[in-house]
XYZ file of C-alpha atoms in Angstrom:
699
model
C 0.000 0.000 0.000
C 1.144 3.540 -0.747
C 0.223 7.068 0.365
C 1.210 10.202 -1.643
C 3.468 7.951 -3.711
C 5.327 6.644 -0.616
C 5.054 3.140 0.860
C 2.833 3.363 4.009
C 5.470 1.336 5.905
C 7.940 4.266 5.938
C 5.610 6.335 8.133
C 5.971 3.682 10.859
C 9.766 3.834 10.413
C 9.855 7.669 10.685
C 7.674 7.618 13.867
C 9.886 4.852 15.270
C 13.030 6.937 14.609
C 11.513 10.090 16.171
C 10.596 8.206 19.383
C 13.979 6.443 19.552
C 15.946 9.690 19.138
C 13.698 11.399 21.723
C 14.493 8.534 24.087
C 18.263 8.617 23.499
C 18.871 12.381 23.501
C 16.411 12.985 26.354
C 18.240 10.510 28.579
C 21.666 11.806 27.455
C 20.749 15.468 28.143
C 20.398 14.925 31.912
C 22.991 12.140 32.224
C 26.064 14.148 33.321
C 23.996 16.024 35.960
C 22.577 12.697 37.203
C 26.162 11.481 37.725
C 27.154 14.681 39.522
C 24.127 15.437 41.688
C 22.523 12.029 42.284
C 25.510 9.645 42.318
C 27.725 12.478 43.712
C 30.629 11.845 41.325
C 33.027 14.738 40.736
C 33.218 16.616 37.416
C 36.082 14.478 36.066
C 34.511 11.080 36.816
C 31.108 12.294 35.515
C 32.777 13.448 32.272
C 34.757 10.196 31.940
C 31.733 7.898 32.360
C 29.627 10.091 30.046
C 32.192 9.848 27.215
C 32.738 6.108 27.819
C 28.977 5.630 27.337
C 28.884 7.758 24.143
C 31.917 5.889 22.758
C 30.149 2.578 23.411
C 27.027 3.860 21.594
C 29.171 4.449 18.490
C 31.152 1.185 18.688
C 28.082 -1.095 18.805
C 26.740 -0.125 15.291
C 29.410 -2.447 13.822
C 27.905 -5.281 15.902
C 24.372 -4.320 14.784
C 25.398 -4.302 11.101
C 27.057 -7.737 11.440
C 23.973 -9.261 13.151
C 21.589 -7.761 10.567
C 23.558 -8.555 7.402
C 24.922 -11.976 8.367
C 22.281 -13.529 10.610
C 18.906 -12.015 11.618
C 18.109 -9.514 8.880
C 17.322 -5.842 9.548
C 13.742 -6.268 10.823
C 14.486 -8.910 13.486
C 17.673 -7.055 14.554
C 15.725 -3.803 15.087
C 12.982 -5.569 17.094
C 15.298 -7.649 19.311
C 17.744 -4.809 20.056
C 14.862 -2.360 20.681
C 13.633 -4.729 23.424
C 17.157 -4.639 24.967
C 17.113 -0.830 24.605
C 13.692 -0.441 26.322
C 14.801 -2.665 29.235
C 17.967 -0.514 29.567
C 15.938 2.717 29.735
C 13.588 1.186 32.330
C 16.557 0.015 34.468
C 18.032 3.540 34.224
C 14.759 5.029 35.470
C 14.594 2.559 38.401
C 18.259 3.260 39.312
C 17.422 6.947 39.864
C 14.595 6.336 42.365
C 15.865 7.935 45.541
C 13.585 5.951 47.878
C 14.881 2.627 46.535
C 17.557 2.466 49.264
C 16.601 5.442 51.468
C 15.568 3.433 54.553
C 16.092 6.298 57.045
C 14.156 8.723 54.784
C 16.708 11.528 55.041
C 16.552 12.318 51.319
C 19.826 10.615 50.306
C 20.264 6.964 49.207
C 21.802 4.751 51.907
C 23.400 2.308 49.407
C 24.727 4.375 46.515
C 26.493 1.250 45.142
C 23.081 -0.277 44.271
C 22.214 2.801 42.194
C 25.652 2.789 40.511
C 25.378 -0.922 39.536
C 21.838 -0.447 38.149
C 22.950 2.676 36.242
C 25.902 0.860 34.650
C 23.691 -2.116 33.624
C 21.107 0.314 32.188
C 23.731 2.279 30.227
C 25.326 -0.878 28.749
C 21.907 -2.140 27.569
C 21.079 1.301 26.098
C 24.439 1.444 24.273
C 23.824 -2.044 22.803
C 20.313 -1.050 21.745
C 20.842 2.427 20.314
C 24.113 1.513 18.595
C 22.885 -1.834 17.316
C 19.811 -0.436 15.556
C 21.577 2.735 14.267
C 22.914 1.249 10.979
C 19.743 -0.805 10.397
C 16.830 1.663 10.625
C 17.792 4.098 7.828
C 18.875 1.232 5.535
C 15.629 -0.647 6.329
C 13.700 2.504 5.346
C 15.622 2.643 2.063
C 14.717 -1.015 1.375
C 10.983 -0.119 1.321
C 11.267 1.711 -2.018
C 11.290 0.248 -5.528
C 14.113 1.025 -7.979
C 11.880 3.524 -9.836
C 11.256 5.551 -6.617
C 14.682 7.209 -6.395
C 13.140 10.686 -5.893
C 10.895 9.481 -3.028
C 13.802 7.605 -1.438
C 15.941 10.791 -1.400
C 13.072 12.748 0.146
C 12.555 9.979 2.725
C 16.162 10.417 3.950
C 15.559 14.176 4.370
C 12.376 13.489 6.398
C 14.251 10.805 8.339
C 17.040 13.240 9.352
C 14.443 15.869 10.204
C 12.739 13.369 12.573
C 16.139 12.736 14.239
C 16.654 16.461 14.884
C 13.022 16.991 15.943
C 13.272 14.110 18.469
C 16.590 15.440 19.746
C 15.340 19.046 20.036
C 12.028 18.308 21.795
C 13.564 15.825 24.262
C 16.449 18.190 25.138
C 13.858 20.824 26.062
C 11.446 18.468 27.875
C 13.656 16.140 29.971
C 15.541 18.936 31.832
C 12.128 20.404 32.765
C 11.083 16.959 34.091
C 14.403 16.684 35.989
C 13.772 20.106 37.529
C 10.480 18.926 39.091
C 10.479 17.634 42.666
C 9.151 14.146 43.345
C 9.633 11.291 45.812
C 7.642 9.096 48.187
C 9.233 10.195 51.490
C 11.343 13.242 50.626
C 11.177 15.547 47.618
C 14.169 15.366 45.286
C 15.025 16.326 41.706
C 12.850 14.069 39.550
C 15.401 11.909 37.700
C 12.989 8.893 37.628
C 10.624 11.002 35.488
C 13.464 12.426 33.339
C 14.576 8.843 32.537
C 11.067 7.310 32.704
C 9.563 9.395 29.878
C 12.382 8.416 27.432
C 11.840 4.767 28.520
C 8.107 5.097 27.728
C 8.899 6.694 24.333
C 11.245 3.786 23.532
C 8.439 1.321 24.331
C 6.110 3.326 22.013
C 8.839 3.267 19.323
C 9.037 -0.546 19.561
C 5.234 -1.031 19.484
C 4.792 1.315 16.465
C 7.557 -0.524 14.576
C 5.998 -3.956 15.269
C 2.483 -2.737 14.224
C 3.837 -1.995 10.729
C 5.347 -5.498 10.437
C 2.868 -6.800 7.817
C 3.593 -3.898 5.441
C 7.397 -4.039 5.419
C 9.512 -5.284 2.562
C 11.975 -7.553 4.406
C 15.222 -8.239 2.548
C 16.928 -11.472 3.589
C 20.470 -11.165 5.037
C 22.959 -11.084 2.130
C 26.148 -11.673 4.084
C 28.196 -8.831 5.444
C 30.410 -6.905 3.036
C 32.504 -5.714 6.026
C 33.542 -9.334 6.649
C 34.509 -9.774 2.964
C 36.570 -6.531 2.996
C 38.311 -7.539 6.260
C 39.158 -11.002 4.870
C 40.483 -9.482 1.623
C 42.757 -7.042 3.537
C 43.892 -9.796 5.919
C 44.768 -12.149 3.059
C 46.687 -9.404 1.164
C 48.831 -8.629 4.265
C 49.452 -12.336 4.955
C 50.305 -13.080 1.293
C 52.635 -10.062 1.042
C 54.442 -11.157 4.235
C 54.755 -14.721 2.876
C 56.312 -13.478 -0.412
C 58.623 -10.859 1.029
C 61.874 -12.170 -0.518
C 63.328 -10.373 -3.564
C 62.614 -13.263 -5.984
C 58.918 -12.313 -6.009
C 58.168 -9.300 -8.237
C 56.635 -6.231 -6.592
C 52.982 -5.450 -7.249
C 51.562 -2.029 -8.055
C 49.527 -1.829 -4.787
C 49.918 -3.948 -1.643
C 46.242 -4.990 -1.932
C 47.021 -6.632 -5.316
C 48.569 -9.484 -3.273
C 44.965 -10.546 -2.568
C 44.398 -11.287 -6.288
C 45.543 -14.914 -5.760
C 42.249 -15.565 -3.934
C 39.846 -12.609 -4.477
C 38.396 -11.179 -7.674
C 39.542 -7.950 -9.281
C 36.257 -6.116 -8.481
C 36.445 -6.674 -4.700
C 40.105 -5.579 -4.644
C 39.355 -2.396 -6.642
C 36.408 -1.547 -4.361
C 38.471 -2.211 -1.203
C 41.189 0.135 -2.534
C 38.599 2.935 -2.858
C 37.300 2.300 0.671
C 40.773 2.241 2.247
C 41.637 5.509 0.493
C 38.710 7.203 2.280
C 39.293 5.393 5.608
C 42.895 6.682 5.578
C 41.489 10.239 5.428
C 39.289 9.405 8.439
C 42.327 8.954 10.739
C 42.457 12.616 11.936
C 38.651 13.031 12.204
C 38.070 11.637 15.748
C 39.663 14.782 17.215
C 36.685 16.810 15.935
C 34.231 14.553 17.792
C 36.385 14.751 20.938
C 35.473 18.445 21.069
C 31.947 18.234 19.658
C 30.599 15.718 22.198
C 31.778 17.803 25.167
C 28.564 19.831 24.728
C 26.849 17.195 26.865
C 29.596 16.995 29.505
C 32.026 19.879 30.095
C 29.810 22.566 28.560
C 26.777 21.424 30.579
C 28.895 21.450 33.766
C 30.100 24.935 32.767
C 26.444 26.062 32.554
C 25.843 24.908 36.170
C 28.095 27.784 37.336
C 26.212 30.372 35.259
C 23.070 32.496 35.580
C 20.095 30.943 33.741
C 17.619 33.764 34.306
C 16.100 34.674 30.917
C 13.415 36.992 32.310
C 10.121 35.085 32.304
C 11.825 31.701 31.850
C 14.530 29.923 33.827
C 16.912 27.870 31.716
C 18.288 24.664 33.254
C 22.010 23.974 32.570
C 21.169 20.848 30.525
C 18.676 22.812 28.396
C 21.481 24.901 26.862
C 22.206 21.835 24.690
C 19.015 22.653 22.722
C 20.883 25.547 21.077
C 22.650 22.992 18.845
C 19.598 21.218 17.290
C 17.728 24.562 16.942
C 20.671 26.063 15.025
C 21.093 22.870 12.947
C 17.480 23.046 11.725
C 17.967 26.731 10.771
C 21.495 26.524 9.370
C 21.519 23.403 7.161
C 19.125 24.976 4.590
C 20.801 28.429 4.939
C 24.278 27.010 4.289
C 23.060 24.902 1.329
C 20.918 27.610 -0.279
C 22.914 30.771 0.530
C 26.470 30.278 1.850
C 27.760 27.613 -0.603
C 26.331 29.384 -3.731
C 27.905 32.683 -2.533
C 31.302 30.996 -2.096
C 30.922 29.484 -5.592
C 30.092 32.939 -7.056
C 33.313 34.288 -5.526
C 35.176 31.744 -7.655
C 36.380 29.668 -4.669
C 36.467 25.913 -5.229
C 35.089 24.840 -1.835
C 35.652 21.081 -2.180
C 34.216 18.602 0.377
C 37.661 18.059 1.960
C 38.199 21.805 2.314
C 34.804 22.072 4.015
C 35.795 19.337 6.482
C 39.071 21.189 7.270
C 37.116 24.444 7.824
C 34.741 22.531 10.157
C 37.702 21.363 12.251
C 39.104 24.904 12.424
C 35.711 26.305 13.539
C 35.365 23.648 16.287
C 38.794 24.703 17.553
C 37.582 28.339 17.636
C 34.446 27.289 19.571
C 36.676 25.911 22.342
C 38.662 29.144 22.456
C 35.295 30.912 22.981
C 34.427 28.403 25.748
C 37.811 29.108 27.411
C 37.162 32.888 27.354
C 33.755 32.336 29.026
C 35.400 30.030 31.596
C 37.968 32.730 32.475
C 35.073 35.124 33.239
C 33.301 32.446 35.343
C 36.493 31.706 37.305
C 36.640 35.351 38.397
C 33.265 34.903 40.139
C 34.048 31.548 41.810
C 34.810 31.625 45.548
C 38.281 30.696 46.816
C 38.306 28.109 49.612
C 41.178 27.585 52.075
C 43.797 24.972 51.257
C 45.383 22.657 53.848
C 47.316 24.695 56.404
C 45.046 27.714 55.841
C 41.922 29.078 57.469
C 39.456 31.707 56.247
C 37.786 34.094 58.681
C 34.883 36.455 58.105
C 33.813 38.986 60.770
C 30.177 40.070 61.249
C 29.482 43.001 63.557
C 26.060 42.528 65.161
C 26.589 45.522 67.496
C 25.377 49.110 67.359
C 28.864 50.706 67.054
C 31.943 50.039 64.922
C 34.286 47.230 65.985
C 38.077 47.012 65.578
C 39.421 43.470 65.177
C 43.113 42.562 65.402
C 44.541 39.205 64.300
C 47.578 38.388 66.443
C 50.546 38.563 66.247
C 50.028 41.727 64.172
C 48.829 39.859 61.091
C 45.892 42.117 60.201
C 43.717 44.921 61.632
C 40.194 45.535 60.328
C 37.395 47.908 61.239
C 33.885 46.458 60.908
C 31.026 48.929 60.776
C 27.791 48.379 62.711
C 25.567 45.677 61.112
C 28.183 45.110 58.393
C 30.659 42.316 57.624
C 34.243 42.031 56.399
C 34.596 39.303 53.785
C 36.716 36.175 54.179
C 40.413 36.746 54.944
C 42.965 33.957 54.491
C 45.505 33.178 57.242
C 48.085 30.457 57.775
C 46.580 28.440 60.623
C 49.972 27.937 62.308
C 50.712 31.701 62.383
C 47.390 32.842 63.877
C 47.718 32.915 67.668
C 44.722 34.957 68.753
C 42.087 37.598 68.004
C 41.275 40.761 69.948
C 37.978 42.648 69.520
C 37.490 46.306 70.554
C 34.300 48.370 70.768
C 35.610 51.844 71.622
C 37.530 51.457 74.886
C 36.108 47.994 75.604
C 38.294 45.053 74.567
C 37.959 41.276 74.618
C 40.050 38.303 73.513
C 37.740 35.454 72.411
C 39.329 32.011 72.438
C 40.424 30.381 69.188
C 38.111 27.746 67.724
C 39.567 27.140 64.265
C 39.471 24.085 61.995
C 42.334 23.813 59.503
C 41.288 24.086 55.832
C 37.816 25.419 56.710
C 35.914 28.700 56.734
C 34.882 30.322 60.026
C 32.735 33.347 60.881
C 33.387 35.460 63.971
C 30.157 37.165 65.071
C 30.849 40.038 67.523
C 28.515 42.317 69.507
C 28.669 44.855 72.335
C 26.012 44.059 74.962
C 26.096 46.777 77.610
C 29.573 46.802 79.095
C 30.540 43.361 77.759
C 31.646 42.066 74.377
C 30.141 38.856 73.067
C 32.103 36.959 70.404
C 30.819 33.752 68.805
C 32.744 31.451 66.424
C 30.557 29.853 63.705
C 31.798 26.989 61.536
C 30.782 27.550 57.901
C 30.399 24.034 56.559
C 30.531 24.988 52.875
C 33.385 23.546 50.839
C 32.117 24.333 47.314
C 29.720 26.562 45.412
C 26.078 25.445 45.924
C 25.073 22.864 43.338
C 22.280 22.882 40.744
C 21.966 26.668 40.982
C 20.567 26.424 44.528
C 21.219 29.031 47.228
C 22.391 28.156 50.747
C 20.801 30.227 53.504
C 21.402 30.324 57.271
C 20.104 32.639 60.011
C 21.717 34.385 63.009
C 19.431 35.464 65.849
C 20.561 38.999 66.848
C 17.665 39.469 69.296
C 17.881 39.091 73.075
C 15.346 36.227 73.196
C 14.996 32.784 71.530
C 12.988 32.779 68.258
C 11.573 30.238 65.781
C 12.640 30.955 62.208
C 11.256 29.519 58.968
C 11.637 30.397 55.300
C 9.399 29.142 52.450
C 8.113 26.308 54.651
C 11.585 25.170 55.829
C 11.967 25.363 59.619
C 15.332 26.397 61.039
C 14.246 25.425 64.548
C 14.398 27.560 67.706
C 17.466 29.827 67.701
C 18.815 31.110 71.001
C 20.184 34.635 71.222
C 23.366 35.140 69.116
C 23.292 31.575 67.767
C 23.314 30.490 64.105
C 21.335 27.839 62.220
C 22.730 25.357 59.689
C 22.644 26.188 55.975
C 19.604 24.996 53.977
C 19.235 24.922 50.165
C 16.640 27.027 48.330
C 15.854 27.611 44.671
C 16.152 31.089 43.136
C 13.549 33.820 43.658
C 12.052 35.665 46.630
C 10.910 33.763 49.761
C 8.860 34.644 52.829
C 10.849 34.715 56.100
C 8.905 34.261 59.346
C 10.271 34.740 62.895
C 8.152 34.221 65.982
C 8.426 34.099 69.785
C 5.871 33.985 72.605
C 5.348 37.767 72.369
C 5.421 38.405 68.604
C 5.229 36.995 65.057
C 6.814 38.892 62.157
C 7.501 38.213 58.491
C 9.187 39.803 55.503
C 9.854 38.936 51.843
C 13.484 38.057 51.295
C 15.670 39.613 48.652
C 15.497 37.855 45.267
C 18.080 35.071 45.254
C 19.928 34.259 42.032
C 21.800 31.027 41.201
C 24.511 29.431 43.336
C 24.853 31.939 46.191
C 25.153 31.581 49.978
C 23.870 34.141 52.500
C 23.837 34.623 56.248
C 20.630 36.478 57.166
C 20.812 38.304 60.505
C 17.462 38.847 62.260
C 17.835 42.128 64.180
C 14.315 42.735 65.455
C 10.626 43.105 64.751
C 8.636 46.328 64.449
C 4.987 46.518 63.382
C 4.930 42.837 62.296
C 7.815 43.545 59.913
C 11.171 41.824 60.372
C 14.365 43.863 60.364
C 17.067 41.793 58.593
C 20.656 42.208 57.393
C 22.075 40.136 54.505
C 25.707 39.013 54.526
C 26.963 37.464 51.270
C 29.051 34.338 51.964
C 29.300 33.193 48.319
C 28.371 35.505 45.423
C 25.668 34.287 43.003
C 26.504 33.178 39.449
C 26.848 36.444 37.556
C 28.041 35.244 34.125
C 24.882 34.728 32.060
C 24.211 31.457 30.200
C 23.595 33.531 27.043
C 27.410 33.887 26.856
C 27.491 30.192 25.876
C 25.485 30.912 22.696
C 28.541 32.116 20.650
C 30.470 28.891 21.378
C 27.383 26.792 20.479
C 26.891 28.843 17.289
C 30.511 28.382 16.141
C 30.405 24.643 16.964
C 27.116 24.212 15.057
C 28.645 25.987 12.015
C 31.512 23.509 12.339
C 29.089 20.563 12.508
C 27.184 21.704 9.404
C 30.301 21.957 7.216
C 32.017 18.932 8.811
C 29.400 16.286 9.561
C 26.978 16.778 6.649
C 29.864 17.108 4.159
C 31.677 14.108 5.642
C 28.743 11.755 5.085
C 28.166 13.179 1.592
C 31.855 12.784 0.700
C 31.941 9.204 2.036
C 28.908 8.254 -0.056
C 30.279 9.905 -3.217
C 33.653 8.127 -2.900
C 32.362 4.670 -1.921
C 31.443 1.808 -4.259
C 27.674 1.148 -4.360
C 27.822 -2.034 -2.242
C 30.242 -0.604 0.364
C 28.361 2.445 1.667
C 27.746 0.547 4.936
C 31.505 -0.060 5.456
C 32.181 3.690 5.277
C 29.116 4.405 7.456
C 30.618 2.069 10.103
C 34.007 3.792 9.696
C 32.386 7.214 10.141
C 30.595 6.121 13.338
C 33.867 4.630 14.571
C 35.518 8.098 14.353
C 32.839 9.357 16.815
C 33.610 6.503 19.221
C 37.375 7.114 19.037
C 36.759 10.856 19.577
C 35.006 10.159 22.873
C 37.847 7.863 23.939
C 40.300 10.740 23.170
C 38.414 12.931 25.690
C 39.059 10.304 28.388
C 42.771 10.091 27.494
C 43.421 13.856 27.179
C 41.349 14.856 30.241
C 42.979 12.053 32.277
C 46.566 12.655 31.153
C 46.598 16.481 31.104
C 46.040 16.887 34.881
C 45.195 20.567 34.313
C 43.643 22.153 37.377
C 42.114 25.048 35.406
C 39.130 24.224 33.169
C 39.897 27.065 30.725
C 43.371 25.574 30.176
C 41.804 22.217 29.265
C 39.585 23.957 26.686
C 42.654 25.692 25.178
C 44.512 22.338 25.108
C 41.672 20.682 23.139
C 41.503 23.687 20.771
C 45.275 23.494 20.144
C 45.202 19.718 19.568
C 42.395 20.059 17.013
C 44.235 22.901 15.250
C 47.323 20.685 14.848
C 45.174 17.779 13.606
C 43.377 20.180 11.208
C 46.726 21.141 9.615
C 47.684 17.436 9.261
C 44.291 16.716 7.642
C 44.674 19.667 5.234
C 48.038 18.242 4.061
C 46.490 14.747 3.621
C 43.524 16.241 1.734
C 45.867 18.180 -0.589
C 47.301 14.909 -1.914
C 43.913 13.161 -2.247
C 42.549 12.615 -5.756
C 38.780 12.366 -6.095
C 37.404 9.258 -7.816
C 34.105 8.395 -9.463
C 33.131 4.919 -8.169
C 30.484 4.571 -10.910
C 33.128 5.156 -13.592
C 35.500 2.618 -12.010
C 32.688 0.071 -11.654
C 31.596 0.679 -15.275
C 35.224 0.051 -16.346
C 35.240 -3.179 -14.283
C 31.959 -4.240 -15.957
C 33.554 -3.527 -19.364
C 36.682 -5.541 -18.474
C 34.536 -8.445 -17.192
C 32.507 -8.418 -20.447
C 35.730 -8.424 -22.525
C 37.131 -11.240 -20.380
C 33.891 -13.246 -20.752
C 33.926 -12.651 -24.559
C 37.589 -13.739 -24.739
C 36.820 -16.917 -22.773
C 33.766 -17.558 -24.980
C 35.815 -17.126 -28.183
C 38.504 -19.421 -26.786
C 35.884 -22.065 -25.962
C 34.530 -21.848 -29.527
C 38.064 -22.233 -30.950
C 38.746 -25.287 -28.758
C 35.384 -26.758 -29.805
C 36.174 -26.141 -33.513
C 39.608 -27.793 -33.167
C 38.142 -30.808 -31.353
C 35.622 -31.350 -34.195
C 38.343 -31.506 -36.849
């Protein structure tokens, strides 16, 4: 059956692809944040596991192609691996359920190892599924058309790629929103089960839709895998050349010609064409090493930035949507406007030149990322190293205070109801502190912890000086854009304090609460005692700050508060990431689209799949490079790592440009037509010889 000149079966395939890509990219969008905030891995381990997973997703297509072409056929391969894929997504969703091991209901899993094991099992199954079906689905779609439907087949591939980008775009917007929700049976947490659960449901839908169309599909039987034939041909040529390495054997024009003892001329000629292109692929993984860091390093970079876009709040993982949005806009613009303009200028912009330009642009994108990182680093708080202590002084009194750090290390004056920000001292050198309010003086004891931050709260009460040491248990910037808030009671009676429904418990006079995490925005603060109840709207909190709020008193049901900034909020806006995304997307358009086009134009008709597998392999190797470079570089500064990747790609780009300069383009159809001609001549010669032999035998 057909619809608008297309086989009805392809509509099931397009819907299947949309759901599968939604499932994969949706899960991948929140993955690095799941590692960091749920499993509590550091940035480096989160990045390493993320890239290991992506590499695995691009290694398994070779396995999928082998299973489909040599054993099960495309249809059965897609169905069986989609079942594996759906199970993997479901396991991933279960692994992120907080209450699974949270027996004491304190909001954190008691057995994180259980969640890690389930996550790893889920990710391996997903990698097998998504990679295994990758080479089969588009080829299976192509199989549905007859030979006279070339135009429809070409249009199908355009629709197919559009469904990939649509699935990727929608899921990258939706799943971070789902992750940002709060859910849980006993305690409310970020909703990772929903962020992984919806992609799992979409994968199940994808599988069901594909099976429903079963009766309409044209199912081509497995023909045997051309990759196996190519590998055997290369293997035999190397072995045969090694066996005949002495000088008595004449040299052959090409080392692959040593396979002619066993394999036909056509296979050898086709393998030569494929190897010529695969040789050019050697430098390409470096591009993917940079490109795939959008989902790891760049997403982690966004967690330290301000996502306030007026009416909407952008989650760090949602910044990845910039890439598919720009792809959808730029592919037609580049094809219809940029390339024709370049042609008009008389520049021969060959496919290999485009690929080199793509590599150069990706390198530039990482320079842009490094510049943004330098700006972010200026806003990040400095924490004390081992052997150091940081001290902040808050004056809760009504007059100015003079504080001296002995022996003569530093003198500061702290104005009434003000604070002096953190000062760093060597713990071993600091012997004591003296506090003076006018003529009154006091020497509070030392209560310091090495490598930590402390706050000294001082106040003049009548003729005495009260000094209180507070331990600030913050060792890093608040995560997920949250704000850490604590309260100091500066009243002369105990009070109960709460903010936005979170109770800080009864606070005695001049005591401090623990820090609690709050999302951005304004909150209502309430303080009450037996004689009064007051409230006030807090200041509007941004992303990633920490504040000490001092409650000074209550007048007319309105609280009098002072805000002391412990950690500044993220001030570099996420919009500053747009230039690096834009440059990288330009790079992808001229690199990725051209690369596939070039591979197809230079490959023999029956070996497109070999080059497709080679292309996907460059993505896998690129992700492995990230692990090696990030692990071996040991750079403490993130901007320096970005510059290192940019420099490496620039070097590789120059090497590729030299390789491309010596490459001669071929026309596989012409070569194959020549082979057909030679085979016909050979067959005619053999036929004539047979006739001659027959004529002689009759005489």
